[in-house]
XYZ file of C-alpha atoms in Angstrom:
632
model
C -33.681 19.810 -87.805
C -34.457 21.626 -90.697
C -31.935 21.226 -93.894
C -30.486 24.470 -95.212
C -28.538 23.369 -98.588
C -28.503 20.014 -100.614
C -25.533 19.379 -102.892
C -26.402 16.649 -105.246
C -23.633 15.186 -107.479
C -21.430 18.421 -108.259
C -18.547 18.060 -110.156
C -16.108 20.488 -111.431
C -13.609 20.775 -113.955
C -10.765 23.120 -113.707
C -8.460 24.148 -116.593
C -9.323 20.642 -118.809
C -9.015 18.372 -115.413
C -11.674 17.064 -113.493
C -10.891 18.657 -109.863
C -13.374 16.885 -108.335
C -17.203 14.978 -108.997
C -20.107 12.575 -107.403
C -19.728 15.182 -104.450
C -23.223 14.974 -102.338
C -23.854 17.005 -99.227
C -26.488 17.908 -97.275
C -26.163 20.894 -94.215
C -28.800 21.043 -91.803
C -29.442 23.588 -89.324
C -27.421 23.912 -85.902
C -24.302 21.688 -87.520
C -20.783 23.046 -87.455
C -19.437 21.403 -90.465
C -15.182 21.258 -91.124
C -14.372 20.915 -94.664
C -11.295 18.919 -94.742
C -8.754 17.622 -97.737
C -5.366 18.313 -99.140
C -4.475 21.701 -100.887
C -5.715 21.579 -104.133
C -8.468 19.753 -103.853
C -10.714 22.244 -104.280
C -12.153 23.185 -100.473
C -12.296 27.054 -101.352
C -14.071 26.375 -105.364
C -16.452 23.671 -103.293
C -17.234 26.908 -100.840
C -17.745 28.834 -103.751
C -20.147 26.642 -106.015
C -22.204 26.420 -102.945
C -22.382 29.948 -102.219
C -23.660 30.969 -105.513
C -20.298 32.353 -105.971
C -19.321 30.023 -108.717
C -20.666 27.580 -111.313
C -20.252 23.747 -110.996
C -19.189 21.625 -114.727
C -22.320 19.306 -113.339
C -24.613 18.496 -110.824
C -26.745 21.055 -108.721
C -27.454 22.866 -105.413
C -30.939 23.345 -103.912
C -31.040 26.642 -101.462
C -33.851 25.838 -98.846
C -31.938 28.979 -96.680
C -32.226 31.857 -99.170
C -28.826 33.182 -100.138
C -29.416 36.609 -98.582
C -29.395 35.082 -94.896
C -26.095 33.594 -95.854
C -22.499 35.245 -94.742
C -19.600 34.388 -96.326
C -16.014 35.184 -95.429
C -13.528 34.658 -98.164
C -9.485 33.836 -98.034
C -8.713 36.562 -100.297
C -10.998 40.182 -101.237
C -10.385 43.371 -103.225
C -11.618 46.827 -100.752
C -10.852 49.793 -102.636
C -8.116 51.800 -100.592
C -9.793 54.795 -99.180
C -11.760 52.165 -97.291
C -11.615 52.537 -93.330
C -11.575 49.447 -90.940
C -14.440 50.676 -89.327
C -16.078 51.104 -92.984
C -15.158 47.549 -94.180
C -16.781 46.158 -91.008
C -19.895 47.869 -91.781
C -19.884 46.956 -95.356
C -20.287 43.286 -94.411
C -23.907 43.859 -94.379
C -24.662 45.186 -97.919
C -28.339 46.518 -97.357
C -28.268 48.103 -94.107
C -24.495 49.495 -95.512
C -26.510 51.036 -97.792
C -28.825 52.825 -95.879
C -26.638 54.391 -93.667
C -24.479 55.749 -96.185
C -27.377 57.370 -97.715
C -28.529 58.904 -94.320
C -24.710 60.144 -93.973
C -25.262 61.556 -97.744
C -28.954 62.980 -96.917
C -27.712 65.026 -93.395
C -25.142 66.188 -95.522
C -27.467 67.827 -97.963
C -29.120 68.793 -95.535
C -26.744 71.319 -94.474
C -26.923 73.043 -97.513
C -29.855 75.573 -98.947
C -32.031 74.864 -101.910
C -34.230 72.120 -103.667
C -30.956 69.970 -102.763
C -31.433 70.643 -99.039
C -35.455 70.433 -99.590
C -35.156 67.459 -101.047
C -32.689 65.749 -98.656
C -35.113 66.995 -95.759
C -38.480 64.894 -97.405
C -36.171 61.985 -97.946
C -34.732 61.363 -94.643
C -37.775 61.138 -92.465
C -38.783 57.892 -94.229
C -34.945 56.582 -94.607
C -34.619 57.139 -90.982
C -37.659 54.703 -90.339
C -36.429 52.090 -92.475
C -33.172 51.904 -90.813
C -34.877 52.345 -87.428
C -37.359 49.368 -88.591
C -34.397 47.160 -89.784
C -32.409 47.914 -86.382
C -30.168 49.241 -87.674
C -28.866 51.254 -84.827
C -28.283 48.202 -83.296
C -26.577 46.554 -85.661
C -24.071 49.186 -85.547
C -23.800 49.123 -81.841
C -22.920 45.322 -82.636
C -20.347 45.791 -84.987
C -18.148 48.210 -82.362
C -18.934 45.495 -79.668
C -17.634 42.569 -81.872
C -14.737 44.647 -83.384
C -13.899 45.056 -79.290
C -14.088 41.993 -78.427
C -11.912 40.511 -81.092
C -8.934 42.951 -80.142
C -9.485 45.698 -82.713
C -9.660 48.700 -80.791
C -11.311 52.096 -81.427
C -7.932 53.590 -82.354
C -7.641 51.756 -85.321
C -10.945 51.884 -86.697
C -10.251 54.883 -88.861
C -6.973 53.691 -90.411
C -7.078 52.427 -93.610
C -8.350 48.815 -93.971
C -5.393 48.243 -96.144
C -2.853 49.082 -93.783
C -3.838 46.331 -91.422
C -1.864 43.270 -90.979
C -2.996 39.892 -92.128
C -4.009 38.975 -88.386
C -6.045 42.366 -87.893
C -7.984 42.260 -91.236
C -9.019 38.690 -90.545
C -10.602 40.102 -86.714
C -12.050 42.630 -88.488
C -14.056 40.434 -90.790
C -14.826 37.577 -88.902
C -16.703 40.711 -86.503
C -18.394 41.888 -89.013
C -20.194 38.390 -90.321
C -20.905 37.417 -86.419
C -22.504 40.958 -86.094
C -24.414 40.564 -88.665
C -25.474 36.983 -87.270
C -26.255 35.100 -90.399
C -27.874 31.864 -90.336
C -25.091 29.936 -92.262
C -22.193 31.040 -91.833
C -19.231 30.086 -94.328
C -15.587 31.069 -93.662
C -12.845 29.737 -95.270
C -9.702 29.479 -93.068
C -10.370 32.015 -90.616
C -7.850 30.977 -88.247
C -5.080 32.594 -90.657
C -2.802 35.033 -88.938
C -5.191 34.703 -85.401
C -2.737 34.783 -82.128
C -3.890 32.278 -79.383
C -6.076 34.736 -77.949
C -8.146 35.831 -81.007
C -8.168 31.586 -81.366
C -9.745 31.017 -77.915
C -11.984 34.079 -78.499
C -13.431 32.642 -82.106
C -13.927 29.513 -81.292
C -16.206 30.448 -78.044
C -18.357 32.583 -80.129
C -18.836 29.748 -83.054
C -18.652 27.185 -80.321
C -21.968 29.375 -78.747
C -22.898 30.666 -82.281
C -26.695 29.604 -82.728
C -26.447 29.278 -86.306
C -24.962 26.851 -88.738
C -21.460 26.793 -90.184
C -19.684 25.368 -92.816
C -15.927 25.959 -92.477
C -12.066 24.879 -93.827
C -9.109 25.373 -91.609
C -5.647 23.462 -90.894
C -5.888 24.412 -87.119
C -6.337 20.569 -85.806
C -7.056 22.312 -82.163
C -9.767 24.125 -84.106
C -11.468 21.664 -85.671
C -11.746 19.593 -82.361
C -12.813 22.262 -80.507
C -15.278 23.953 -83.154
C -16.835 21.105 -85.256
C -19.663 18.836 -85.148
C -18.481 16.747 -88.418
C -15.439 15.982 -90.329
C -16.484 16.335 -94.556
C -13.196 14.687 -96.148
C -13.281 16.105 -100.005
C -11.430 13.666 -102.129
C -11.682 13.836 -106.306
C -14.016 11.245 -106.407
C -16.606 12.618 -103.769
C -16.832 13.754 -100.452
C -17.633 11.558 -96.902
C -19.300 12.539 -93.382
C -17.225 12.020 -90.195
C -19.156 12.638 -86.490
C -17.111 14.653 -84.217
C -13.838 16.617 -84.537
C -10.240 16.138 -86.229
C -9.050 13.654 -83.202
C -12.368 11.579 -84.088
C -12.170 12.114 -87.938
C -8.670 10.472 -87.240
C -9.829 8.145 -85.207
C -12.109 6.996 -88.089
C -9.768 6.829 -90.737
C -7.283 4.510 -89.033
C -10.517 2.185 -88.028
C -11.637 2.472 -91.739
C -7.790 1.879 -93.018
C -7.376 -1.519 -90.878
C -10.643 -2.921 -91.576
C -10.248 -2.130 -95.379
C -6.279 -3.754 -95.200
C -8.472 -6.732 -93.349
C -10.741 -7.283 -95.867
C -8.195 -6.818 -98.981
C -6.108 -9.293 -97.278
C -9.376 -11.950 -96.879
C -9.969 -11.376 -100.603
C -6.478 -11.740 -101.564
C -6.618 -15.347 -99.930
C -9.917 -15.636 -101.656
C -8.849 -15.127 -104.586
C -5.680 -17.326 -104.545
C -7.763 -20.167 -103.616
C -10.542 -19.750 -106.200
C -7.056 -19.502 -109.188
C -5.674 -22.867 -107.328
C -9.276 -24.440 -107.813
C -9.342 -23.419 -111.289
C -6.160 -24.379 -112.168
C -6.782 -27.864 -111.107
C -10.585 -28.068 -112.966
C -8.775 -27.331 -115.924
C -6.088 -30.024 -115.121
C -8.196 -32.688 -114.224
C -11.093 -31.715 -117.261
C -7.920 -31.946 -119.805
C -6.683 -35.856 -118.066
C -10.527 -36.641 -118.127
C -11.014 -35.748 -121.292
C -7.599 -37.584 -122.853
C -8.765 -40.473 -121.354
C -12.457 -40.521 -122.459
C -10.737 -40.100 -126.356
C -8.511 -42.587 -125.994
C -10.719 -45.492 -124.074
C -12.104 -46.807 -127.592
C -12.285 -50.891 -126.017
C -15.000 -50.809 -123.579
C -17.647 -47.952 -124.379
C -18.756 -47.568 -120.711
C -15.237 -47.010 -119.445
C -15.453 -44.023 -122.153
C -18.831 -43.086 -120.999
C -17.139 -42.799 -117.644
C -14.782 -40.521 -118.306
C -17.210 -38.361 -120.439
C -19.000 -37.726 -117.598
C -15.952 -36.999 -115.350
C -14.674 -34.464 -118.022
C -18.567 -32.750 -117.806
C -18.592 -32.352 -114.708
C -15.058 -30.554 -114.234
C -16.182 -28.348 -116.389
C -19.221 -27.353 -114.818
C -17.536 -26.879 -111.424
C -14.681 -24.707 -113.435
C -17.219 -22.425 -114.553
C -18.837 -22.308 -111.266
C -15.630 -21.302 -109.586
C -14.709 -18.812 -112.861
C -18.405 -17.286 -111.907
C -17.161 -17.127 -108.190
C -14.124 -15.101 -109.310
C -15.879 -12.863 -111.310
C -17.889 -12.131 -108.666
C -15.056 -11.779 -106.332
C -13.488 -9.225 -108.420
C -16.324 -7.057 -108.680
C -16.669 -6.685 -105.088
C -13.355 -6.416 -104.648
C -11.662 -3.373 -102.374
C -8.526 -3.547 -103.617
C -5.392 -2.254 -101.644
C -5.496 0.790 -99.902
C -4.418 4.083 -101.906
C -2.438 6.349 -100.403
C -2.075 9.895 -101.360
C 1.287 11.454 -101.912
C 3.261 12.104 -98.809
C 6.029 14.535 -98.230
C 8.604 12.546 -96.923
C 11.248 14.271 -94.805
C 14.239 14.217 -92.532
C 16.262 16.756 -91.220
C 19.376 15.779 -89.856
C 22.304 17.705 -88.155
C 26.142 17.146 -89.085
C 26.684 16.208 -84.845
C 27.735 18.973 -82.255
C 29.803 17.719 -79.125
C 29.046 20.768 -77.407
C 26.547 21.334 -74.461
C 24.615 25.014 -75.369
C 24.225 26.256 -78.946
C 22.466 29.564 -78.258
C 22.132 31.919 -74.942
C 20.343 35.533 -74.437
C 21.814 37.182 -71.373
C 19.413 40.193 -70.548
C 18.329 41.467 -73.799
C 16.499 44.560 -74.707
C 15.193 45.864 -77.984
C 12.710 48.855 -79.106
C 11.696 49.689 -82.648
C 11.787 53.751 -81.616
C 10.115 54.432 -78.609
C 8.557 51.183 -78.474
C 9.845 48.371 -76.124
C 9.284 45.042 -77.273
C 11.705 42.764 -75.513
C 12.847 43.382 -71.854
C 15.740 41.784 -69.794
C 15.137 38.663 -71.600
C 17.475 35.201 -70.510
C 17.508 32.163 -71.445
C 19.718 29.567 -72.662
C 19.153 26.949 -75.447
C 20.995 23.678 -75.269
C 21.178 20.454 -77.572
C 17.820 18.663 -77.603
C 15.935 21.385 -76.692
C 12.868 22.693 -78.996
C 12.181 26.372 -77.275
C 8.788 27.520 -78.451
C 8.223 30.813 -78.309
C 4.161 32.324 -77.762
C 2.412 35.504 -77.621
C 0.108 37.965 -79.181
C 0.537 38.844 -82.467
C 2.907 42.273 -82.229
C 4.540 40.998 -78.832
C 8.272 40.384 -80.464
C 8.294 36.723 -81.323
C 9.821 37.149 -84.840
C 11.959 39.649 -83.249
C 13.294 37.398 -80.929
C 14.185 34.833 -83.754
C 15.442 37.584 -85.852
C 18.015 38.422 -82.988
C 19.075 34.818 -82.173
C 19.844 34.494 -86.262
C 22.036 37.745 -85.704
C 19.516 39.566 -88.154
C 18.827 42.042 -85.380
C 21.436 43.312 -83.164
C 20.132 44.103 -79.441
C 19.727 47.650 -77.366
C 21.534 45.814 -74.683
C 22.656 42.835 -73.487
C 23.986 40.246 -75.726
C 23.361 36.828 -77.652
C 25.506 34.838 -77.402
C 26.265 31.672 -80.023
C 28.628 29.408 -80.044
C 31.315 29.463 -83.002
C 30.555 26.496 -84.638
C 26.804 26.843 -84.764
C 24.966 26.475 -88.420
C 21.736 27.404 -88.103
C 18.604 26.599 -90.612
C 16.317 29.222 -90.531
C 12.319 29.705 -91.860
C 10.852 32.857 -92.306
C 7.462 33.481 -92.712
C 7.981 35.741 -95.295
C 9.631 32.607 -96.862
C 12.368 35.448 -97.910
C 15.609 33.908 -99.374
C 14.558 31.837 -101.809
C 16.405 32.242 -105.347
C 12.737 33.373 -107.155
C 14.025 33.672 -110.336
C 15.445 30.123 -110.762
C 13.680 26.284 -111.126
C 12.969 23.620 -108.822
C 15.583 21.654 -110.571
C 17.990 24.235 -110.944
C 17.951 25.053 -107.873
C 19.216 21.584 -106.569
C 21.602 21.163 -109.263
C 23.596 24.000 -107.910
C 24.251 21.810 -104.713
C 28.195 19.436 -104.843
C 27.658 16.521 -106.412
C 23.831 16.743 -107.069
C 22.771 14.808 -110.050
C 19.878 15.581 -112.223
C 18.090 11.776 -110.983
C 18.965 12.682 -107.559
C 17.346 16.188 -107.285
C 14.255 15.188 -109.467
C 13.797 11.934 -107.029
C 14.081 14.558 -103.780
C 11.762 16.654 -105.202
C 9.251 13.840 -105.299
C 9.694 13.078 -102.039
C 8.612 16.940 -101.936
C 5.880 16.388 -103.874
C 7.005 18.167 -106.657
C 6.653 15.382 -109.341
C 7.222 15.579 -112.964
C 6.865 18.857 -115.015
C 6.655 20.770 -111.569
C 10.267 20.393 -111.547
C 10.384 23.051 -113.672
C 8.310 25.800 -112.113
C 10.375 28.972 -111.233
C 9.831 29.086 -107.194
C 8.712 32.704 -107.615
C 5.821 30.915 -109.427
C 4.965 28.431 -106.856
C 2.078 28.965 -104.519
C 2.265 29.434 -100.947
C 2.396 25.838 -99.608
C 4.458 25.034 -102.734
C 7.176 27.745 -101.206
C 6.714 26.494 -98.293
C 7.950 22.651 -99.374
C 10.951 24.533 -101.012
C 12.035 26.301 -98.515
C 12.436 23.047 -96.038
C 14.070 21.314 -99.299
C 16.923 23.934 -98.321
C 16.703 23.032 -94.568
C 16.959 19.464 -95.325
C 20.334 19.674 -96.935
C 21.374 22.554 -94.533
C 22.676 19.989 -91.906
C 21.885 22.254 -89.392
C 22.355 22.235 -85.478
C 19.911 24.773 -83.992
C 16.706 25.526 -86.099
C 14.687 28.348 -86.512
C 11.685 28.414 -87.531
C 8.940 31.201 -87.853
C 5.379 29.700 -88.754
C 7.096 27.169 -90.884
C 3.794 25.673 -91.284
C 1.554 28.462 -92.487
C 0.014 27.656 -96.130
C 0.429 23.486 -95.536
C -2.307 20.947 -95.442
C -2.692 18.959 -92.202
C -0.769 15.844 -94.000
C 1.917 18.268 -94.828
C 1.893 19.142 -90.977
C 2.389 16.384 -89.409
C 5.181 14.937 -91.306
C 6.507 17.615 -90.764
C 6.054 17.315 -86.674
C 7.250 13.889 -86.801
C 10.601 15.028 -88.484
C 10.717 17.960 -85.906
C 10.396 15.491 -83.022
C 13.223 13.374 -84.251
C 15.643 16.019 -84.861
C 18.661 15.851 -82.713
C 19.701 19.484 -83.121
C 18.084 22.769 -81.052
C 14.784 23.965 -82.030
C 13.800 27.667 -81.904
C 10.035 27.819 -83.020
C 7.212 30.597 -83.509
C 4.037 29.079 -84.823
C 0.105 29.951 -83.886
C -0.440 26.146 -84.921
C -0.864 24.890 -81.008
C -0.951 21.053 -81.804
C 2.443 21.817 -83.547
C 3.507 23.491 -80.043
C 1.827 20.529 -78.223
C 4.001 17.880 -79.760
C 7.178 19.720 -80.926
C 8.149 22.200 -77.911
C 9.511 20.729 -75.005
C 10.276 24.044 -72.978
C 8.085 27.372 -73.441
C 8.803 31.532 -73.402
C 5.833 33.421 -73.309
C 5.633 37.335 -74.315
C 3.318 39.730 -72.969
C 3.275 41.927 -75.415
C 4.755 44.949 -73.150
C 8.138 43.688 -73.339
C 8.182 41.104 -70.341
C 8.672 37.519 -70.732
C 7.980 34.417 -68.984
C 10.335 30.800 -69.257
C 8.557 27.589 -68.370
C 10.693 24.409 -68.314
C 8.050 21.923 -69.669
C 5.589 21.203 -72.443
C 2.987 23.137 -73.485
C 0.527 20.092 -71.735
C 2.499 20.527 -68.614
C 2.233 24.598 -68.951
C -1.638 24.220 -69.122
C -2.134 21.693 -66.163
C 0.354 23.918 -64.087
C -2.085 26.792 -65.085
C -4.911 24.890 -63.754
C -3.237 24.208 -60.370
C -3.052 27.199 -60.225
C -6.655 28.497 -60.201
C -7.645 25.667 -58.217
C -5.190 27.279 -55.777
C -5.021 30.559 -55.807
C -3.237 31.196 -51.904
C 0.089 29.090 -53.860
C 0.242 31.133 -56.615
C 3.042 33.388 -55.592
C 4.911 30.328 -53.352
C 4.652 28.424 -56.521
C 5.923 31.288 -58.870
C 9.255 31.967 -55.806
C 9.975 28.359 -56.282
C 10.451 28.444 -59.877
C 11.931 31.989 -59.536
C 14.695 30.305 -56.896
C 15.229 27.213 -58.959
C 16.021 29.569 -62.678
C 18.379 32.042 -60.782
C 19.973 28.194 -59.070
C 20.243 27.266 -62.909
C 21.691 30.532 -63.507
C 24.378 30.710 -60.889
C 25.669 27.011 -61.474
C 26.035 27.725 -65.393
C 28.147 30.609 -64.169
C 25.507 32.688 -66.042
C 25.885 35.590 -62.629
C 29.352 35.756 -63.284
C 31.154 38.854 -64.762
C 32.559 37.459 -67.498
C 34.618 39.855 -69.467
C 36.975 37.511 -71.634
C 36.091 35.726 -74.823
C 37.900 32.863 -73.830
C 35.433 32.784 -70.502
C 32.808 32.710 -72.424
C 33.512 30.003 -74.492
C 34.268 27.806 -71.618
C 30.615 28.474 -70.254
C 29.374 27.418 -73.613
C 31.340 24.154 -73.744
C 30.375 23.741 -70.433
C 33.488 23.690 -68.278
C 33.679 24.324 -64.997
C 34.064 27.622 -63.443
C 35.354 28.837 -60.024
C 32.677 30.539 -58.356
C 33.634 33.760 -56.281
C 32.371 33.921 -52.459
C 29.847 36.094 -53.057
C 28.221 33.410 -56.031
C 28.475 30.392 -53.769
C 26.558 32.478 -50.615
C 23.658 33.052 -53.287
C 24.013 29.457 -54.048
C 23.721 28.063 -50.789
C 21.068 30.695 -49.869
C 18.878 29.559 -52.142
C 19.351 25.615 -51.871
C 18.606 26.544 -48.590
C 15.228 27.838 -49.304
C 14.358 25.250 -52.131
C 14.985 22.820 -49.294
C 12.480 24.287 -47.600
C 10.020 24.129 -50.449
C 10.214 20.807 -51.021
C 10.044 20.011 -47.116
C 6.736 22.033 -46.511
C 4.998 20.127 -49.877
């Protein structure tokens, strides 16, 4: 394989400290390379320096690809505002951009009378061929087929590029670089603001891309699927991983028990070789004491002379070994920072926390949620999936009573006290400190908050940064500081891991998974989903819904049952149909309730009596389940 781009000892210094150095990389053609490390580190300036983009404090970059068959997509860009998302897509490629913009320019001269219209006329005929010659035609046709493909339809082409949400603008550039098919291809998180579908989409076109690419994300699924090799950054170099994150992981924990092993086998080295030289020394001093003082016979001194030589030899020997020792030495295993976290609820006796009974909503004429039902009990962690502009945050909205429903009604019990995370990390007091903001809680002391922020990994002077100052992960780790002293019993949480490094992430899981409280969660990040949510709604995006009772793993092997056979599809789908509406009817969910004191029974979970007409349903359907489960 031929090698596009060789990195050799880059370094880089960023405001008067060293961000990172002795970095060494070399991409060769056909690999799909993850660039991987904490924020901060310096993934996006490491991107940059070997782009051309930016300048590195030392070391250099040798371009075997030239730079002109390189595409780059950035986090962050300035379009000017009149720019269309149609234009923008085009503008990816700079040179054949160019020329169709002047054809536009010459057949609108062209139009006109004069030397203007004369001179437009001689001009075009050999513009024409040059655009013809560099395919240009095609190209175009490429950049509508990608933009289709990636869900940005022909109706929003012609809006303004800045009017598109986070999700859309991302679609719209990653078409534009695959149109233009370079042959390294850098993008730096490009999963941002993608739904599932737009994930599965990208990463079967980079998965089939024949090119190379060099790429940072925090989308663990991604990663797997997508790359070829793990390159950790750290500020002291960088180091080549085969295979995906699970392998990359895999790796590390090999590499972290082996290096513990050895440490430990020096440790005992070392302890033996100071125990040796302690006793040389011991034994050197009685030999020589009793060499000076063994004045009557002269080979009795002679004797001990020799003893005292000789311990000293062998000290030196084993002072040599210790040196020696030391320089090879591994030393124990450094850990980064870790945010350490636990979010605990203040206990809830009751049964369900949180229950939708056939809720609709529209924003104008627009339906987004339909007849939606479900209930949310202690213990449960309810994620909540769909394409981006389907109603998930809408849904969380109305279960934190910041949206009030079209019809139907959400119900939550009294004594609820819910923690919620917006996206929008909206809330937080923007104008105050890290510290300050703590030492408005009861009984918070200035020790206590700065030690809790550490644990945040806000250390030292970052104490005092206002939180309107903070970057976007930084936000991020304040807003859960407020969750983590919320002490609440039903969570909700809107991509509350957007902006954090994959560290960040899974502490976070872990202190998800052992949260006793409710969990209501949004989040594109599908190993999040994978380990968190232990029941599943799904939107459609046209205001239906679907409720699965089981983990996203058991969702996905159902769904493969399911094509395997196709003829028990729609038994299947009446059986869990029968068994929600069972579900239902015992939870006295049919029932007309009209009292509040009804209502509150159901959600303490008494019992109920059941009118005729509910216990015929009931028995109707065990009858059928019965059935069911007889025939399989």
């Amino acid at each position: 394989m031929r090698t596009w781009m060789i990195a050799r000892d880059l370094e880089k210094e960023w405001d008067g400290r060293l961000l990172f150095e002795k970095i060494n990389v070399e991409v060769t053609e056909g690999e799909r390379l993850a660039l991987f490390g904490r924020n901060g580190c310096g993934k996006t300036t490491l991107l940059r320096i070997l782009a051309g983009m930016d300048e590195a404090t030392g070391g250099n970059v040798e371009r075997i690809l030239p730079i002109e068959e390189w595409g780059m997509m950035k986090q962050h860009e300035e379009v000017p505002a009149e720019t269309t998302a149609l234009e923008r897509a085009y503008r990816e490629n700079g040179k054949l951009y160019e020329l169709k913009v002047r054809l536009e320019r010459l057949m609108h001269e062209m139009s006109g009378s004069g030397e203007t219209a004369e001179a437009a006329l001689a001009a075009y005929g050999p513009t024409l061929e040059q655009y013809e010659a560099e395919d240009g035609f095609n190209w175009e046709n490429e950049v509508e087929k990608q933009l289709q493909r990636i869900g940005i339809p022909k109706s929003t082409w012609e809006l303004p590029y800045a009017s598109l949400s986070g999700g859309q603008k991302t679609r719209v550039r990653l078409a534009a670089l695959l149109a233009k098919s370079p042959k390294l291809l850098i993008l730096d998180e490009p999963t941002n603001h993608l739904d599932e579908e737009s994930l599965h989409w990208l990463e079967e076109q980079l998965k089939s891309y024949a090119g190379t690419l060099l790429f940072v994300s925090h989308d663990r699924q991604f990663i797997d699927e997508v790359a070829t090799a793990v390159c950790e950054l750290n500020p002291d170099g960088i180091t080549k991983y085969r295979g995906g994150y699970t392998d990359y992981k895999g790796h590390k924990e090999r590499e972290l028990r082996e290096h513990e092993a050895l440490h430990k086998k020096q440790e005992q080295q070392r302890k033996a070789l100071e125990e040796s030289i302690r006793n040389y020394q011991q034994w050197f001093l009685q030999a020589h004491n009793s060499a000076t003082h063994q004045n009557e016979v002269k080979i009795t001194q002679s004797y001990y002379k020799a003893k005292a030589k000789k311990n000293v030899s062998r000290y030196h020997a084993k002072q040599k070994q210790l040196e020696r020792l030391d320089a090879e030495s591994v030393g124990s295993v450094r850990k980064a920072p870790q945010l350490k976290m636990n979010l605990e609820d203040e206990g809830f006796e009751a049964r369900t926390l949180l229950r939708f009974e056939h809720v609709n909503f529209a924003y104008g004429q627009q339906h987004v949620l339909s007849n939606v039902y479900f209930q949310l009990d202690r213990g449960d962690r309810l994620a909540v999936r769909g394409p981006n502009g389907s109603g998930k945050t809408t849904l969380l909205r109305l279960a934190n009573g910041k949206l009030s429903p079209a019809s139907g009604e959400v119900v939550l019990h009294p004594n609820v006290k819910i923690g919620y995370f917006s996206q929008e990390l909206e809330g937080l007091p923007v104008d105050q400190t890290l510290l300050d903001s703590l030492l408005e809680l009861p009984n918070m002391t200035q020790t206590e908050a700065r030690t809790l922020l550490g644990c945040f990994l806000f250390p030292k002077e970052d104490v005092f940064k206002k939180i309107g100052d903070l970057s976007m992960g930084e936000k991020c780790r304040a807003a859960f500081i407020r969750l983590y002293f919320g002490g609440a019993n039903l969570l909700i949480l809107d991509e509350p891991n957007n902006y954090l490094d994959i560290d960040t992430r899974e502490v976070m899981e872990s202190a998800l998974m052992r949260y006793e409280g409710a969990l209501l969660l949004v989040s594109h990040d599908r190993m999040l989903v994978r380990k968190a949510a232990n029941r599943m709604i799904d939107l459609d995006g046209k205001g239906g819904f679907a409720l699965f009772e089981g983990t996203l793993e058991e969702q996905e092997e159902n769904e493969k049952l399911r094509v395997k056979n196709p003829g028990g599809r729609e038994e299947n789908e009446r059986r869990l149909m029968l068994e929600l509406r069972l579900a239902e009817l015992l939870r006295g969910e049919a029932e007309n309730r009209t009292s509040e004191s009804e209502r509150k029974s159901v959600l303490n979970g008494l019992p109920e009596i059941f009118s005729a007409d509910t216990m015929s349903e009931i028995n109707e359907i065990k009858k059928e389940l019965t059935k069911f489960h007889l025939g399989h």
